[in-house]
mmCIF file of C-alpha atoms in Angstrom:
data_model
loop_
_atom_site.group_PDB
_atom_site.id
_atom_site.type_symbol
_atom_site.label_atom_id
_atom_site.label_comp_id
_atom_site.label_asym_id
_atom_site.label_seq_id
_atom_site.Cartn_x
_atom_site.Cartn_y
_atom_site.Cartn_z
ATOM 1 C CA UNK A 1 0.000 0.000 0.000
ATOM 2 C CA UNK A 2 1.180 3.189 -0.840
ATOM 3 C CA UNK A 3 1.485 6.662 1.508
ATOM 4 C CA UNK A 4 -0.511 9.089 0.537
ATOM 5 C CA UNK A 5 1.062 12.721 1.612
ATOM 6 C CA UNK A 6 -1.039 15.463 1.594
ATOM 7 C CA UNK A 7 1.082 18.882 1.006
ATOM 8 C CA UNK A 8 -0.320 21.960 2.922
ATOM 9 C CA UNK A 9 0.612 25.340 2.617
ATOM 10 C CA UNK A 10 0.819 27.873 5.057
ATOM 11 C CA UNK A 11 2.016 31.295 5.793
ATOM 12 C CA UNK A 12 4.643 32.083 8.318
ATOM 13 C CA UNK A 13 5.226 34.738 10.669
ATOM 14 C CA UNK A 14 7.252 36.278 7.910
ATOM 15 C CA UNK A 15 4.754 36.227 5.381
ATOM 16 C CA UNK A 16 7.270 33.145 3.242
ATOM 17 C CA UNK A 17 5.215 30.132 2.894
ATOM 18 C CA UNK A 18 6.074 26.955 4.295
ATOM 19 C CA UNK A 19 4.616 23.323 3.543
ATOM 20 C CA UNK A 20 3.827 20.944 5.365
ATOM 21 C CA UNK A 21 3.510 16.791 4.751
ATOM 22 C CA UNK A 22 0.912 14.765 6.484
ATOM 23 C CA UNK A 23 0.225 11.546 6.919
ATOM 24 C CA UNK A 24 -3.108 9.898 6.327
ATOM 25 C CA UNK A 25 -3.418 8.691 9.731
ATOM 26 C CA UNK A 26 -2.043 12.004 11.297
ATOM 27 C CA UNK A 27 -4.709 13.595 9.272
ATOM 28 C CA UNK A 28 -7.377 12.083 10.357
ATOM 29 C CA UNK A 29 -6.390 11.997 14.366
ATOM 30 C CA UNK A 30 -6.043 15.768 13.969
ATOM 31 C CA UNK A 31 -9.465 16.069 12.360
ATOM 32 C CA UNK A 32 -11.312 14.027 15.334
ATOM 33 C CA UNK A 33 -9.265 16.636 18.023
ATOM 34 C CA UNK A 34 -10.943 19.303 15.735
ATOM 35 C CA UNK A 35 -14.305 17.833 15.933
ATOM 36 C CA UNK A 36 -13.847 17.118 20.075
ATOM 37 C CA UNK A 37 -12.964 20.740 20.211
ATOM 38 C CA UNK A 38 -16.290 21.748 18.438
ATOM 39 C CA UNK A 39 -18.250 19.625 20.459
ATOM 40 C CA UNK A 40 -17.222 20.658 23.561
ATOM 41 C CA UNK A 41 -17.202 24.416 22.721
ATOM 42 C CA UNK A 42 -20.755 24.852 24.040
ATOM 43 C CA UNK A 43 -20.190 23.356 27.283
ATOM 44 C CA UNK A 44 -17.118 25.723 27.956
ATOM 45 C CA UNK A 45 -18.271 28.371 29.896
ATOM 46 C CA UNK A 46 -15.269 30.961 31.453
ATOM 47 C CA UNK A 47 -17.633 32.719 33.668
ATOM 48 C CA UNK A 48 -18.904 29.990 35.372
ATOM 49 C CA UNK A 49 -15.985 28.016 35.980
ATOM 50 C CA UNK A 50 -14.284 30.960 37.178
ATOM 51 C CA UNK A 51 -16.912 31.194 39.925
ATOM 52 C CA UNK A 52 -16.123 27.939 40.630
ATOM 53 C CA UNK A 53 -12.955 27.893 41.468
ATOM 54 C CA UNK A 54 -13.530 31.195 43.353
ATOM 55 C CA UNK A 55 -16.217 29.053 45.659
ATOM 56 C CA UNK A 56 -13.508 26.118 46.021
ATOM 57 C CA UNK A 57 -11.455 28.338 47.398
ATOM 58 C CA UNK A 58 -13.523 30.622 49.590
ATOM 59 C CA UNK A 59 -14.421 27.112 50.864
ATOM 60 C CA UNK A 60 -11.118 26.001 51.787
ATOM 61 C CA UNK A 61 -10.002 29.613 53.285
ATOM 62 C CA UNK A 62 -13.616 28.632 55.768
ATOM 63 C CA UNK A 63 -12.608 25.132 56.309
ATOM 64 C CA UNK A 64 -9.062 25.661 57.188
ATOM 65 C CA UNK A 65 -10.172 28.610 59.855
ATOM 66 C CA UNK A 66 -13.164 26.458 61.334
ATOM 67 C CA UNK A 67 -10.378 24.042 61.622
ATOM 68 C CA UNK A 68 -7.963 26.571 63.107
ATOM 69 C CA UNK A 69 -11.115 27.821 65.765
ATOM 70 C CA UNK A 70 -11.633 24.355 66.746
ATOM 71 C CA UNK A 71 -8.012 23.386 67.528
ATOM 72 C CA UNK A 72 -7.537 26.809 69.067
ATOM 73 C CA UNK A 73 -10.770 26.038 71.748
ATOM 74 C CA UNK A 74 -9.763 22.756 72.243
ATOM 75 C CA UNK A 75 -6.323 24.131 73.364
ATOM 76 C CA UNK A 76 -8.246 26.574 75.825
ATOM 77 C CA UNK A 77 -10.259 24.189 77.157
ATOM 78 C CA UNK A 78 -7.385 21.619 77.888
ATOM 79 C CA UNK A 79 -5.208 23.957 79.150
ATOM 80 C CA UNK A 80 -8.089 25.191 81.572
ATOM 81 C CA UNK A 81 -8.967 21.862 82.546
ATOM 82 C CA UNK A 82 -5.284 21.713 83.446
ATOM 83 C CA UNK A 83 -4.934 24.781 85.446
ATOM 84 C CA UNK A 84 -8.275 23.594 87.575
ATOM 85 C CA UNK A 85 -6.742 20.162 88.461
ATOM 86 C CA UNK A 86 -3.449 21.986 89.693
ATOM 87 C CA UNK A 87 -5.886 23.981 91.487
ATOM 88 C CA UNK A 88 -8.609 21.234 92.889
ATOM 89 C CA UNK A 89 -7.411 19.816 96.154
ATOM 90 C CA UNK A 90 -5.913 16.205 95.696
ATOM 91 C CA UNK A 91 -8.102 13.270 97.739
ATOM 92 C CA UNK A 92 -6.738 12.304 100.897
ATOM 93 C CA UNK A 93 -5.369 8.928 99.780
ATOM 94 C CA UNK A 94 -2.839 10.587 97.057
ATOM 95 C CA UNK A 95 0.226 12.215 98.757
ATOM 96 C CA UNK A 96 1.741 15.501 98.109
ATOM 97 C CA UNK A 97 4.867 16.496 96.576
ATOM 98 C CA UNK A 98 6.486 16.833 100.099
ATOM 99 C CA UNK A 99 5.609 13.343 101.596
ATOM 100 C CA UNK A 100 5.842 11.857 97.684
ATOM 101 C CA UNK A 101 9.683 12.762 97.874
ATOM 102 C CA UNK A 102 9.534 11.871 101.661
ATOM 103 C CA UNK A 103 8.688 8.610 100.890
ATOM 104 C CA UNK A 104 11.457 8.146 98.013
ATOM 105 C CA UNK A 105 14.059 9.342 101.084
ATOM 106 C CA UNK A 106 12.990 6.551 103.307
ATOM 107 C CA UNK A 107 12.945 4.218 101.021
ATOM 108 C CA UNK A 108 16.706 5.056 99.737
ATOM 109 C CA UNK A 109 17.499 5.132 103.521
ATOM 110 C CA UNK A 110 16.388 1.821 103.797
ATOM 111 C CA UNK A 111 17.589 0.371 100.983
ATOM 112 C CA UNK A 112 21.109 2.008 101.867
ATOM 113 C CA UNK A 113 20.189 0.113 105.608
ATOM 114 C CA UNK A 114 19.326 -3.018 104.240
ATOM 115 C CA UNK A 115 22.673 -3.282 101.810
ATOM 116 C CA UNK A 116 24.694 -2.055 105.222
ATOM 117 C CA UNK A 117 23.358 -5.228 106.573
ATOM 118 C CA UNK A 118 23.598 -7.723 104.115
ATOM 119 C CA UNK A 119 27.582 -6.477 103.508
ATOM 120 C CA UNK A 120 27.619 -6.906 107.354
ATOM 121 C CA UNK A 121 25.731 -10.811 107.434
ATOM 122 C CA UNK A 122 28.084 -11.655 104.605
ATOM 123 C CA UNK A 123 31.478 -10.567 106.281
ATOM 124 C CA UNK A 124 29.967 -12.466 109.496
ATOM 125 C CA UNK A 125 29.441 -15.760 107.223
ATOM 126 C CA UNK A 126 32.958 -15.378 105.742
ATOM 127 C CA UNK A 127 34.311 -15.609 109.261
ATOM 128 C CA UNK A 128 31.976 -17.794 110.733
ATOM 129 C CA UNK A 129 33.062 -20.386 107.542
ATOM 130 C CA UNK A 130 36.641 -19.886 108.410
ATOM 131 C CA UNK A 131 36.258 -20.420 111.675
ATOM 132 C CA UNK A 132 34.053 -23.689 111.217
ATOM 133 C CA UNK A 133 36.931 -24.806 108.861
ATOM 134 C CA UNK A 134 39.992 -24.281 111.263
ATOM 135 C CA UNK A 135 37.346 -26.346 114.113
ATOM 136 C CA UNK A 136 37.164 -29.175 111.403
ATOM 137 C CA UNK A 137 40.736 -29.133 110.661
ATOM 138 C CA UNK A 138 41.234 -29.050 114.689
ATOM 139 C CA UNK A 139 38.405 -32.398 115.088
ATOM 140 C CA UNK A 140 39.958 -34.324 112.811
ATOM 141 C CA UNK A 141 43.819 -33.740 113.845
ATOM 142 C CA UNK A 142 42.590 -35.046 117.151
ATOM 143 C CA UNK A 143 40.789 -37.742 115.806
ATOM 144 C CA UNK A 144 44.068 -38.596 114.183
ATOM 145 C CA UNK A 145 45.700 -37.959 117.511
ATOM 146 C CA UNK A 146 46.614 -41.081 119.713
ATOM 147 C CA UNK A 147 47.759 -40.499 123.423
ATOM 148 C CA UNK A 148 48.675 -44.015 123.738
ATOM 149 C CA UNK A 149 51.265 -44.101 120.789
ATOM 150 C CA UNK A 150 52.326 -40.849 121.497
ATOM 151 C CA UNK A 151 53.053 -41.840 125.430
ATOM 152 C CA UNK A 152 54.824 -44.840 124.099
ATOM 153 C CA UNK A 153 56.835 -42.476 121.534
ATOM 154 C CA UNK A 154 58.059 -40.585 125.160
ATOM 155 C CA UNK A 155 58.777 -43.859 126.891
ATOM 156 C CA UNK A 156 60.991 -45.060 124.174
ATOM 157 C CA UNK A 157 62.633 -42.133 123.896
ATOM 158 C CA UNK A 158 63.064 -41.940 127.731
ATOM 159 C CA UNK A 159 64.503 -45.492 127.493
ATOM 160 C CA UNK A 160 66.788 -44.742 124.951
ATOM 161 C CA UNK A 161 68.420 -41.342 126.730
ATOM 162 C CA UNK A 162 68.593 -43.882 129.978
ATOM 163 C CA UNK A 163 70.310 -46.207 127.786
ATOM 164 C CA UNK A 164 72.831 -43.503 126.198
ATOM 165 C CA UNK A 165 73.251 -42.403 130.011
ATOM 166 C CA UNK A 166 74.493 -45.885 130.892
ATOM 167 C CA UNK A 167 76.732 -46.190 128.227
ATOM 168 C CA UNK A 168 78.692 -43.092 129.274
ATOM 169 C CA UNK A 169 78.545 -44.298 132.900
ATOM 170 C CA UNK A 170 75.730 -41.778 134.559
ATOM 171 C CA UNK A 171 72.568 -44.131 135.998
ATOM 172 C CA UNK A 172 70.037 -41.609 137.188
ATOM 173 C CA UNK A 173 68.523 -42.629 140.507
ATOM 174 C CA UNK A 174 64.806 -41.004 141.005
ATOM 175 C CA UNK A 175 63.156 -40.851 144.552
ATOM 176 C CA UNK A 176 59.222 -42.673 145.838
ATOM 177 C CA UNK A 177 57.910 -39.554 143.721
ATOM 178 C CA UNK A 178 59.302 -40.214 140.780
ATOM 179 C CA UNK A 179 61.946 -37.051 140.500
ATOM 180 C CA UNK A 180 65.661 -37.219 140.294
ATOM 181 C CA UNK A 181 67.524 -36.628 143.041
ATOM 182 C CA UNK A 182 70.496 -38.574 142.420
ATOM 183 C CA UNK A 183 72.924 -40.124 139.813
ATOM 184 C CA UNK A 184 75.452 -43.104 140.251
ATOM 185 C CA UNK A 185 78.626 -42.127 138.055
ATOM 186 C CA UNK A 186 80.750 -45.614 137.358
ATOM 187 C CA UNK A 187 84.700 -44.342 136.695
ATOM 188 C CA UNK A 188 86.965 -45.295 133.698
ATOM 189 C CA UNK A 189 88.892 -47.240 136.797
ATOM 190 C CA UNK A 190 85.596 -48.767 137.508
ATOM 191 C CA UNK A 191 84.680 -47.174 140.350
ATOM 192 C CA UNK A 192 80.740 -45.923 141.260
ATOM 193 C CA UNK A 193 80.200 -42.907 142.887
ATOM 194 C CA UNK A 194 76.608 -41.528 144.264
ATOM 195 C CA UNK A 195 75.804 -37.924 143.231
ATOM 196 C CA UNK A 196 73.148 -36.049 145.700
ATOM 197 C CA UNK A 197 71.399 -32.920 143.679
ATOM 198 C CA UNK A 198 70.469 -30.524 146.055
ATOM 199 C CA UNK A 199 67.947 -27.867 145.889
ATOM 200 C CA UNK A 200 70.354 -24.810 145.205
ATOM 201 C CA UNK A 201 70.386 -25.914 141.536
ATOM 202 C CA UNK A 202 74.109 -25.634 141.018
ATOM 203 C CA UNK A 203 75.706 -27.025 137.875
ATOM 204 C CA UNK A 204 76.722 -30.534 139.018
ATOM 205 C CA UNK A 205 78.259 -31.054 134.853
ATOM 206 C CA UNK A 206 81.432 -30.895 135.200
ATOM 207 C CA UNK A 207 81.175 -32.897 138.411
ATOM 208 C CA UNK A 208 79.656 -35.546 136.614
ATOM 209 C CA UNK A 209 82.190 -35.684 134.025
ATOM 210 C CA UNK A 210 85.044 -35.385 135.916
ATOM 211 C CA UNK A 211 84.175 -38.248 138.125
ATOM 212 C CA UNK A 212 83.256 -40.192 134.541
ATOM 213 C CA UNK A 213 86.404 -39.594 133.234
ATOM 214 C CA UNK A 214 88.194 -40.791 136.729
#
């Protein structure tokens, strides 16, 4: 199929003329604006939408300050509402400001009270623990503890100084009560001699070793 171009002439704003190539379809799209343009001439009316935009807007300006007077009264009325429960005396069972913060300084003074004590009963248990642990340690050394064995460990070591003693000559000699009072000395040459101790507590050493060595 071939285009059809339609050639149109038309003045410029210089008076030259100037052509212009259509289309078929582009044609007949601009003759259906053209015709939608005529039709809806009549209905077109500046006047009258002019007054109604003017009404849009005069409504708007009144909505947005009924608006404004409504926000504005509810402000007052809060705000008075406010003001009249500062002013109202408070029932009996809600405190004041003065016992409210009262209250809060008791309460921190016990609190500070309580944690005193607490620090306190804690320090007390970590003694009291130590203490129960040296009294186990102390319970079972003496159940480990046997007077028997460690009498016997004392008699045999009393026998064996006795023993030494004789060996080197010096027999100790104790009286009905069990303390010594005397000491038999037995010479190089043989000889025994009988040593009193008295009660002034002299040194009877060299004595003792002289008549030894004898």
């Amino acid at each position: 199929m071939q285009n059809v171009h339609i050639n149109s002439i038309a003045r410029g704003d210089e008076g030259e003329e100037l052509e212009a190539s259509f289309e078929p379809r582009d044609l007949s799209m601009a003759l259906v604006s053209i015709k939608l343009i005529k039709d809806m001439a009549p209905m077109l009316d500046p006047d009258e939408d002019y007054i109604t935009i003017a009404e849009t807007e005069q409504q708007t300006v009144a909505t947005k300050a009924q608006r404004k007077k409504e926000l504005e009264e509810a402000h007052a009325n809060l705000k008075g509402k406010n003001y009249n429960r500062l002013l109202s005396p408070l029932p009996p069972t809600v405190p004041s400001a003065a016992e409210h913060a009262s209250h809060i300084n008791d309460l921190e003074t016990s609190r500070l009270s309580l944690a005193k004590a607490i620090n306190d009963a804690e320090s007390s248990l970590a003694s009291k623990e130590a203490e129960l642990a040296r009294l186990k340690e102390e319970a079972r050394t003496l159940e480990e503890y046997d007077p028997a064995a460690e009498h016997e460990k004392d008699l045999d070591g009393t026998a064996l100084r006795l023993q030494l003693f004789k060996g080197l000559g010096f027999e100790p000699v104790a009286d009905k009560d069990g303390r010594l009072n005397k000491m038999l000395v037995r010479a190089e040459t043989g000889d025994v001699h009988l040593v009193s101790f008295d009660d002034n507590k002299k040194d009877y050493t060299a004595l003792l070793w002289k008549l030894a060595s004898s």
